[in-house]
Coordinates of C-alpha atoms and ligand atoms in Angstrom, one line a residue:
M1 CA 3.4 -27.3 -22.5
S2 CA 1.0 -30.2 -22.1
S3 CA -2.3 -30.0 -23.9
T4 CA -4.2 -30.3 -20.6
T5 CA -2.6 -27.1 -19.2
S6 CA -3.2 -25.2 -22.4
K7 CA -6.9 -26.2 -22.5
K8 CA -7.3 -25.3 -18.9
N9 CA -5.4 -22.0 -19.2
P10 CA -7.9 -19.1 -19.5
W11 CA -5.0 -16.7 -20.1
G12 CA -3.9 -18.3 -23.4
P13 CA -0.5 -19.4 -24.6
H14 CA 1.6 -16.3 -23.7
L15 CA 0.5 -14.4 -20.6
W16 CA 1.7 -15.2 -17.1
P17 CA -0.6 -13.3 -14.7
P18 CA 0.5 -12.1 -11.2
F19 CA -0.6 -13.9 -8.0
T20 CA -2.5 -16.5 -10.0
Q21 CA -2.6 -20.2 -10.1
I22 CA -3.7 -20.9 -13.6
I23 CA -5.4 -24.2 -12.8
S24 CA -8.0 -22.5 -10.6
A25 CA -8.1 -19.1 -12.3
S26 CA -11.3 -17.6 -13.6
P27 CA -11.0 -16.3 -17.2
P28 CA -9.7 -12.7 -17.2
I29 CA -12.3 -10.0 -17.9
R30 CA -11.5 -8.0 -21.0
V31 CA -11.5 -4.3 -20.3
L32 CA -11.6 -1.7 -23.1
G33 CA -11.7 1.6 -21.2
G34 CA -12.2 3.3 -17.9
D35 CA -13.8 6.5 -16.7
G36 CA -14.0 7.6 -13.1
A37 CA -14.6 4.6 -10.9
I38 CA -16.0 2.7 -13.9
L39 CA -14.3 0.0 -16.0
H40 CA -15.9 -0.4 -19.5
L41 CA -16.0 -4.0 -20.7
E42 CA -16.8 -5.8 -23.9
N43 CA -20.5 -6.0 -24.8
S44 CA -21.0 -2.5 -23.4
E45 CA -21.0 -3.9 -19.8
S46 CA -19.4 -2.0 -17.0
L47 CA -18.1 -2.6 -13.5
I48 CA -17.4 -0.3 -10.5
D49 CA -13.7 -0.7 -9.7
A50 CA -14.2 -0.8 -5.9
I51 CA -10.5 -1.6 -5.1
S52 CA -8.9 1.1 -7.3
S53 CA -7.3 -1.6 -9.5
W54 CA -5.0 -3.0 -6.7
W55 CA -5.1 0.3 -4.8
V56 CA -3.4 2.5 -7.4
T57 CA -6.2 4.4 -9.1
L58 CA -6.6 7.6 -7.1
H59 CA -8.8 10.2 -8.9
G60 CA -10.4 7.8 -11.3
H61 CA -9.6 6.0 -14.5
A62 CA -8.4 7.9 -17.5
H63 CA -8.6 11.2 -15.6
P64 CA -8.4 13.8 -18.3
E65 CA -6.1 16.2 -16.4
I66 CA -3.6 13.5 -15.6
A67 CA -3.8 12.1 -19.1
S68 CA -3.1 15.5 -20.7
A69 CA -0.2 16.2 -18.2
I70 CA 1.4 13.0 -19.4
Y71 CA 0.7 13.8 -23.1
E72 CA 2.2 17.3 -22.8
Q73 CA 5.2 16.0 -21.0
A74 CA 5.7 13.2 -23.6
K75 CA 5.9 15.8 -26.3
Q76 CA 8.6 17.7 -24.4
L77 CA 10.8 15.0 -22.9
E78 CA 9.9 11.3 -22.3
Q79 CA 13.1 10.2 -20.4
V80 CA 16.6 11.3 -19.6
I81 CA 19.4 9.7 -17.6
F82 CA 19.0 11.1 -14.1
A83 CA 22.6 10.7 -12.9
N84 CA 23.6 13.5 -15.1
F85 CA 20.5 15.5 -15.9
V86 CA 17.7 17.0 -13.9
H87 CA 14.3 18.2 -15.3
P88 CA 11.6 20.6 -14.1
Q89 CA 9.0 17.9 -13.3
A90 CA 11.4 16.1 -11.0
E91 CA 12.4 19.3 -9.3
K92 CA 8.9 20.3 -8.8
L93 CA 7.8 16.9 -7.4
A94 CA 10.8 16.8 -5.0
T95 CA 10.0 20.2 -3.7
R96 CA 6.3 19.4 -3.2
L97 CA 6.8 16.0 -1.6
S98 CA 9.4 17.4 0.7
A99 CA 7.1 20.2 1.8
L100 CA 4.2 17.7 2.3
T101 CA 6.2 15.1 4.2
G102 CA 8.7 17.3 6.0
L103 CA 11.4 15.0 4.8
E104 CA 13.9 16.8 2.7
R105 CA 15.4 14.2 0.3
L106 CA 13.7 12.3 -2.4
F107 CA 15.1 9.2 -4.1
F108 CA 13.3 7.8 -7.2
S109 CA 12.7 4.2 -8.1
D110 CA 10.0 2.3 -10.0
N111 CA 7.4 0.8 -7.7
G112 CA 6.4 0.1 -4.2
S113 CA 8.8 -2.8 -3.7
T114 CA 11.8 -0.8 -4.8
A115 CA 10.7 2.2 -2.7
V116 CA 10.9 -0.2 0.3
E117 CA 14.2 -1.8 -0.9
V118 CA 15.7 1.7 -1.1
A119 CA 14.4 2.6 2.4
L120 CA 15.9 -0.6 3.8
K121 CA 19.3 -0.1 2.1
I122 CA 19.5 3.5 3.2
A123 CA 18.6 2.6 6.8
Y124 CA 21.2 -0.2 6.9
Q125 CA 23.9 1.8 5.2
F126 CA 23.2 4.8 7.4
W127 CA 24.7 2.9 10.4
A128 CA 27.6 1.4 8.4
N129 CA 28.4 4.9 7.1
Q130 CA 28.8 6.1 10.7
G131 CA 31.1 3.2 11.5
E132 CA 28.5 1.8 13.8
P133 CA 26.9 -1.1 11.8
R134 CA 23.6 -2.3 13.2
Q135 CA 22.1 -5.7 12.1
Q136 CA 18.7 -5.9 13.6
I137 CA 15.6 -4.9 11.5
I138 CA 12.2 -5.1 13.2
A139 CA 9.0 -5.7 11.3
F140 CA 5.5 -6.9 12.0
E141 CA 3.5 -10.1 11.6
G142 CA 1.0 -9.7 8.8
A143 CA 3.2 -7.0 7.0
Y144 CA 3.4 -6.8 3.3
H145 CA 6.1 -4.7 1.8
G146 CA 6.4 -6.0 -1.8
D147 CA 7.8 -8.9 -3.7
T148 CA 11.5 -8.2 -4.3
F149 CA 13.9 -9.9 -1.9
G150 CA 14.4 -7.3 0.7
A151 CA 10.7 -6.4 0.7
M152 CA 9.9 -10.1 1.0
A153 CA 12.3 -10.5 3.9
V154 CA 10.6 -7.8 6.0
G155 CA 7.1 -9.0 4.9
E156 CA 5.3 -11.7 6.7
R157 CA 6.8 -15.1 5.9
N158 CA 4.0 -17.2 4.3
L159 CA 3.0 -19.3 1.3
F160 CA 3.9 -16.5 -1.1
N161 CA 7.6 -16.4 -0.1
E162 CA 8.1 -19.9 1.3
A163 CA 10.2 -21.1 -1.7
F164 CA 12.7 -18.3 -1.0
E165 CA 12.9 -18.6 2.8
G166 CA 16.5 -19.7 2.7
L167 CA 17.5 -16.5 0.8
L168 CA 15.7 -14.0 3.0
F169 CA 17.7 -12.0 5.6
P170 CA 16.6 -12.5 9.3
V171 CA 14.1 -10.0 10.7
S172 CA 12.8 -9.7 14.3
R173 CA 9.1 -9.9 14.3
L174 CA 6.3 -8.4 16.5
P175 CA 2.6 -9.0 16.5
W176 CA 0.4 -6.2 15.0
P177 CA -2.2 -5.2 17.6
H178 CA -4.9 -4.5 15.1
T179 CA -8.4 -3.4 16.2
W180 CA -11.9 -3.0 15.0
W181 CA -15.2 -1.5 16.1
D182 CA -16.1 -2.5 19.7
D183 CA -12.8 -4.2 20.3
Q184 CA -12.6 -4.4 24.1
N185 CA -9.0 -5.7 24.4
V186 CA -7.0 -3.3 22.2
E187 CA -5.0 -1.6 25.0
N188 CA -3.9 -5.0 26.4
K189 CA -2.8 -6.1 22.9
E190 CA -0.9 -2.9 22.4
Q191 CA 0.8 -3.1 25.8
L192 CA 2.1 -6.6 25.1
V193 CA 3.6 -5.6 21.8
L194 CA 5.2 -2.5 23.2
Q195 CA 6.8 -4.5 26.0
Q196 CA 8.2 -6.9 23.4
L197 CA 9.4 -4.1 21.3
E198 CA 11.2 -2.5 24.3
K199 CA 13.0 -5.9 24.8
L200 CA 14.0 -6.2 21.2
L201 CA 15.3 -2.7 21.0
K202 CA 18.0 -3.6 23.6
T203 CA 19.7 -5.2 20.6
P204 CA 21.2 -2.4 18.4
T205 CA 18.5 -1.9 15.7
A206 CA 19.0 -0.4 12.3
A207 CA 15.3 0.2 11.6
V208 CA 11.7 -0.6 12.4
I209 CA 9.5 -0.8 9.4
L210 CA 5.7 -0.7 9.4
E211 CA 2.6 0.3 7.4
P212 CA 1.2 3.2 9.3
L213 CA -2.4 2.9 10.6
I214 CA -3.4 0.0 8.3
Q215 CA -1.7 -3.2 7.0
G216 CA -3.1 -3.7 3.5
A217 CA -2.3 -7.1 1.9
G218 CA -2.1 -8.6 5.4
G219 CA -5.9 -8.2 5.7
M220 CA -6.7 -4.5 6.1
K221 CA -5.7 -4.5 9.7
I222 CA -6.0 -1.2 11.5
V223 CA -4.0 0.0 14.5
R224 CA -4.7 3.0 16.7
K225 CA -2.6 6.1 16.5
E226 CA -1.9 5.8 20.2
F227 CA -0.1 2.6 19.6
L228 CA 2.1 4.1 16.8
Q229 CA 2.9 7.1 19.0
S230 CA 4.1 4.9 21.9
L231 CA 6.0 2.8 19.4
E232 CA 7.7 5.9 18.1
N233 CA 8.8 7.0 21.6
L234 CA 10.5 3.6 22.1
V235 CA 12.1 3.7 18.7
R236 CA 13.4 7.2 19.3
K237 CA 15.0 6.2 22.6
S238 CA 16.9 3.4 20.9
G239 CA 18.1 5.6 18.0
A240 CA 16.8 3.1 15.4
L241 CA 15.3 4.6 12.3
L242 CA 11.5 4.4 11.7
I243 CA 10.5 3.5 8.2
A244 CA 6.9 4.2 7.1
D245 CA 5.8 2.1 4.2
E246 CA 3.0 4.4 2.8
V247 CA 2.9 2.7 -0.5
L248 CA -0.8 2.0 0.1
T249 CA -1.7 4.6 2.7
G250 CA -0.2 7.7 1.0
F251 CA -2.1 10.3 -1.0
G252 CA -5.3 10.6 1.0
R253 CA -6.3 7.0 1.4
C254 CA -6.4 7.3 5.2
G255 CA -8.2 10.6 5.4
Q256 CA -5.1 12.8 5.4
V257 CA -2.5 13.2 2.7
F258 CA -0.3 10.7 4.6
A259 CA -1.2 8.2 7.3
F260 CA 1.8 9.1 9.4
Q261 CA 0.2 12.6 9.8
R262 CA -3.0 11.2 11.0
A263 CA -1.1 8.9 13.4
G264 CA 0.8 11.8 14.7
I265 CA 4.3 10.3 14.2
T266 CA 7.3 11.4 12.2
P267 CA 9.1 8.7 10.3
D268 CA 12.7 9.0 9.2
L269 CA 12.1 7.3 5.9
I270 CA 8.9 7.0 3.8
S271 CA 8.2 4.7 0.9
L272 CA 5.6 5.9 -1.6
S273 CA 4.2 4.5 -4.8
K274 CA 0.7 3.3 -6.0
G275 CA -1.3 6.5 -5.7
L276 CA 1.8 8.6 -6.3
T277 CA 1.1 8.9 -10.1
A278 CA -2.6 8.6 -9.4
G279 CA -2.2 5.1 -10.7
F280 CA -1.2 6.1 -14.2
L281 CA 2.4 5.1 -14.3
P282 CA 4.7 2.9 -12.2
M283 CA 7.0 5.0 -10.0
G284 CA 8.2 4.8 -6.4
V285 CA 10.0 7.3 -4.2
T286 CA 11.7 7.1 -0.9
M287 CA 11.8 10.2 1.2
A288 CA 14.6 10.6 3.7
K289 CA 15.5 13.1 6.4
E290 CA 18.4 15.4 5.6
S291 CA 20.3 14.1 8.6
I292 CA 20.3 10.7 7.0
F293 CA 21.3 12.0 3.6
E294 CA 24.3 13.8 5.2
T295 CA 25.8 10.5 6.3
F296 CA 26.0 9.5 2.6
I297 CA 28.3 12.5 1.8
G298 CA 32.0 12.1 2.0
E299 CA 35.3 11.5 0.2
D300 CA 35.2 7.7 0.9
P301 CA 33.3 6.1 -2.0
R302 CA 31.9 3.5 0.3
V303 CA 29.5 6.0 1.9
T304 CA 27.7 6.5 -1.5
L305 CA 24.2 5.1 -2.1
W306 CA 25.2 2.9 -5.0
H307 CA 21.6 2.3 -6.2
G308 CA 19.7 3.4 -9.2
H309 CA 17.2 2.4 -11.9
S310 CA 17.1 2.9 -15.6
F311 CA 13.9 4.9 -15.4
T312 CA 14.9 7.0 -12.4
A313 CA 12.7 10.1 -12.2
N314 CA 10.9 9.3 -15.4
P315 CA 9.5 12.6 -16.6
L316 CA 6.1 11.1 -17.5
G317 CA 5.7 9.6 -14.1
C318 CA 6.7 12.9 -12.5
A319 CA 4.2 14.8 -14.6
A320 CA 1.5 12.5 -13.6
A321 CA 2.4 12.8 -9.9
N322 CA 2.5 16.6 -10.1
A323 CA -0.9 16.6 -11.8
S324 CA -2.2 14.3 -9.1
L325 CA -1.0 16.5 -6.3
D326 CA -2.8 19.4 -8.0
L327 CA -6.0 17.5 -7.8
L328 CA -5.5 16.4 -4.2
A329 CA -4.8 20.1 -3.3
K330 CA -7.9 21.3 -5.2
E331 CA -10.3 18.9 -3.7
P332 CA -9.1 17.8 -0.2
H333 CA -12.7 17.1 1.0
L334 CA -12.7 14.1 -1.3
F335 CA -10.2 12.3 0.9
E336 CA -11.0 14.1 4.2
K337 CA -14.7 13.2 4.1
F338 CA -14.7 9.7 2.6
E339 CA -14.7 8.1 6.0
E340 CA -18.0 9.7 6.9
R341 CA -19.5 8.6 3.6
H342 CA -18.6 5.0 4.4
R343 CA -19.8 5.0 8.0
P344 CA -23.6 4.7 7.8
H345 CA -23.2 1.9 5.2
L346 CA -20.7 0.0 7.3
E347 CA -22.8 0.5 10.4
E348 CA -25.8 -1.1 8.7
L349 CA -23.6 -3.9 7.3
S350 CA -22.1 -4.6 10.7
T351 CA -25.5 -5.8 12.0
H352 CA -25.4 -8.7 9.5
S353 CA -24.7 -12.1 11.2
K354 CA -21.9 -12.9 8.7
V355 CA -20.0 -9.7 9.3
S356 CA -17.4 -9.5 12.0
K357 CA -14.7 -7.0 13.0
P358 CA -15.9 -4.1 11.0
R359 CA -13.3 -1.4 10.6
L360 CA -12.9 1.9 8.8
I361 CA -10.2 4.4 8.1
G362 CA -10.4 7.2 5.4
S363 CA -11.6 5.7 2.2
I364 CA -10.9 2.1 3.3
A365 CA -13.7 0.0 4.8
A366 CA -13.3 -3.6 5.7
F367 CA -14.7 -6.6 7.7
D368 CA -14.1 -10.3 8.2
L369 CA -16.5 -12.8 6.8
A370 CA -17.8 -14.8 9.8
V371 CA -18.0 -18.1 7.8
N372 CA -16.2 -21.3 8.7
D373 CA -13.5 -22.1 6.3
Q374 CA -9.7 -22.2 6.3
K375 CA -8.0 -19.1 7.5
G376 CA -6.0 -16.7 5.4
Y377 CA -5.6 -15.8 1.8
L378 CA -6.7 -19.2 0.5
N379 CA -10.0 -19.0 2.2
H380 CA -12.6 -19.5 -0.5
T381 CA -15.6 -17.7 1.0
G382 CA -14.2 -14.4 -0.3
K383 CA -14.3 -15.9 -3.8
V384 CA -17.9 -16.7 -3.5
L385 CA -18.7 -13.2 -2.4
Q386 CA -16.6 -11.8 -5.2
A387 CA -18.5 -13.7 -7.8
K388 CA -21.8 -12.5 -6.5
A389 CA -20.7 -8.9 -6.4
L390 CA -19.5 -9.2 -10.0
E391 CA -23.0 -10.2 -11.0
H392 CA -24.2 -6.9 -9.4
G393 CA -21.6 -4.9 -11.4
V394 CA -19.0 -4.4 -8.6
F395 CA -15.4 -5.6 -8.8
L396 CA -14.1 -6.7 -5.4
R397 CA -11.0 -8.8 -4.5
P398 CA -11.3 -10.1 -1.0
L399 CA -8.1 -11.1 0.8
G400 CA -9.2 -14.5 1.9
Q401 CA -12.1 -13.9 4.3
V402 CA -11.4 -10.2 4.5
V403 CA -13.8 -8.1 2.4
Y404 CA -12.9 -4.5 1.8
L405 CA -13.7 -1.4 -0.3
L406 CA -10.9 0.8 -1.3
P407 CA -12.4 2.9 -4.2
P408 CA -11.0 5.8 -6.1
L409 CA -11.8 9.1 -4.4
C410 CA -14.1 10.1 -7.3
L411 CA -16.6 7.4 -6.4
T412 CA -20.1 8.9 -6.4
D413 CA -22.7 8.4 -3.6
D414 CA -24.8 6.3 -5.9
Q415 CA -21.8 4.1 -6.8
L416 CA -20.9 3.7 -3.1
E417 CA -24.4 2.5 -2.4
K418 CA -24.1 0.0 -5.3
C419 CA -20.9 -1.3 -3.7
Y420 CA -22.6 -2.0 -0.4
F421 CA -25.6 -3.4 -2.1
A422 CA -23.4 -5.9 -4.0
I423 CA -21.7 -6.9 -0.8
K424 CA -25.1 -7.5 0.9
K425 CA -26.1 -9.7 -2.1
G426 CA -22.8 -11.6 -1.6
L427 CA -23.4 -12.0 2.1
D428 CA -26.8 -13.6 1.3
C429 CA -24.9 -16.5 -0.3
F430 CA -23.9 -17.8 3.2
Ligands
PLP501 C1 1.6 -2.9 -2.8 C2 2.5 -2.6 -1.7 C3 3.9 -2.7 -1.8 C4 4.5 -3.1 -3.1 O1 4.3 -2.3 -4.2 P1 4.5 -2.8 -5.7 O2 4.3 -1.5 -6.5 O3 3.4 -3.7 -5.9 O4 5.8 -3.4 -5.8 C5 4.7 -2.3 -0.8 N1 4.1 -2.0 0.4 C6 2.8 -1.9 0.6 C7 2.3 -1.4 1.9 C8 1.9 -2.2 -0.4 O5 0.6 -2.1 -0.2

């Protein structure tokens, strides 16, 4: 390591942070604790975590009921090999998620990317198992499905995966007809995509994968439920499987427990993670219809799903997930009513000259900064706004020029007001 890099490296000699170019990185903020939507820092300072720590924190930081569920489970059983054993927390979670999603089978993995990998592998092998292999997979422009190879392949091809382009399997791609308040052209955009989809589906298709209602990392891009319903009709006619990546949208973020429910569609496979354990522990699950599972049963060893992870069905993660589902069931108004709490604030903000394309779904509010700079994730205006909001005690992490709030469900009215106030202060920088 050259001395210039070490001097310029605010992360010190050993840490390698995610999604970060060290040369331009701000020093990391040292955090000592959390409580509800608040992060406690050194020097008795604090910040509102307005993005749920990368969209995972669901009921708040260090939630006592989840913490104690994990503690109680850790004293009983911390881990066991899941190919030979089963345990009550896993059984309970499978029963509950099956009832909530309507999809009977649950396969465990470790994070959102692996929950997507598993969905893709199941979808692809589903066709092979029936002696009718299908090659085509359809995904959307702007999609983000994770950072492992299969997940990268179905995600938008961009700067983040450019180095691996040669290793990613081919995917057929459609525009994402996203919309915002006062969008006059949405039905046209949707029709064009549906026509393209119809054409693509003439080629035998294994699966269509999408983020229901809102693309997250691609820029908080919302589509209408009418579009998803028409899409589902076409997909059904073709026989292809529909994969809903609900890694971000699941567990109340979009106003109902799952976004597919609000959209009025029924996926064949669902990937879940992030809020699954309320943001306490890394865990992913893939839900599958029983009719898919059945094609993996047989004497021929080749029909088996040969996939698994060391920490499959980790009892601590399952305990956290079960405790989180208890909280969701106890206080559904927290996710059902969040949209109406955002609305007046976003309406006011939308009159600002630097705010364009305001949009809102469930607990997620977003807009584009109408400031001239390069497009996309490397746009710097978001960084300027982020720094200003930090001064006002609110942690944001704009996606390029896209500014959004995605707070934990426990955020108080007072804290919500502070978030919007901090954004306004940020907007005044332009
Ligand atoms: C974050 C995310 C993933 C990847 O999840 P990781 O746990 O970060 O691997 C996949 N899909 C969507 C929609 C996401 O938002």
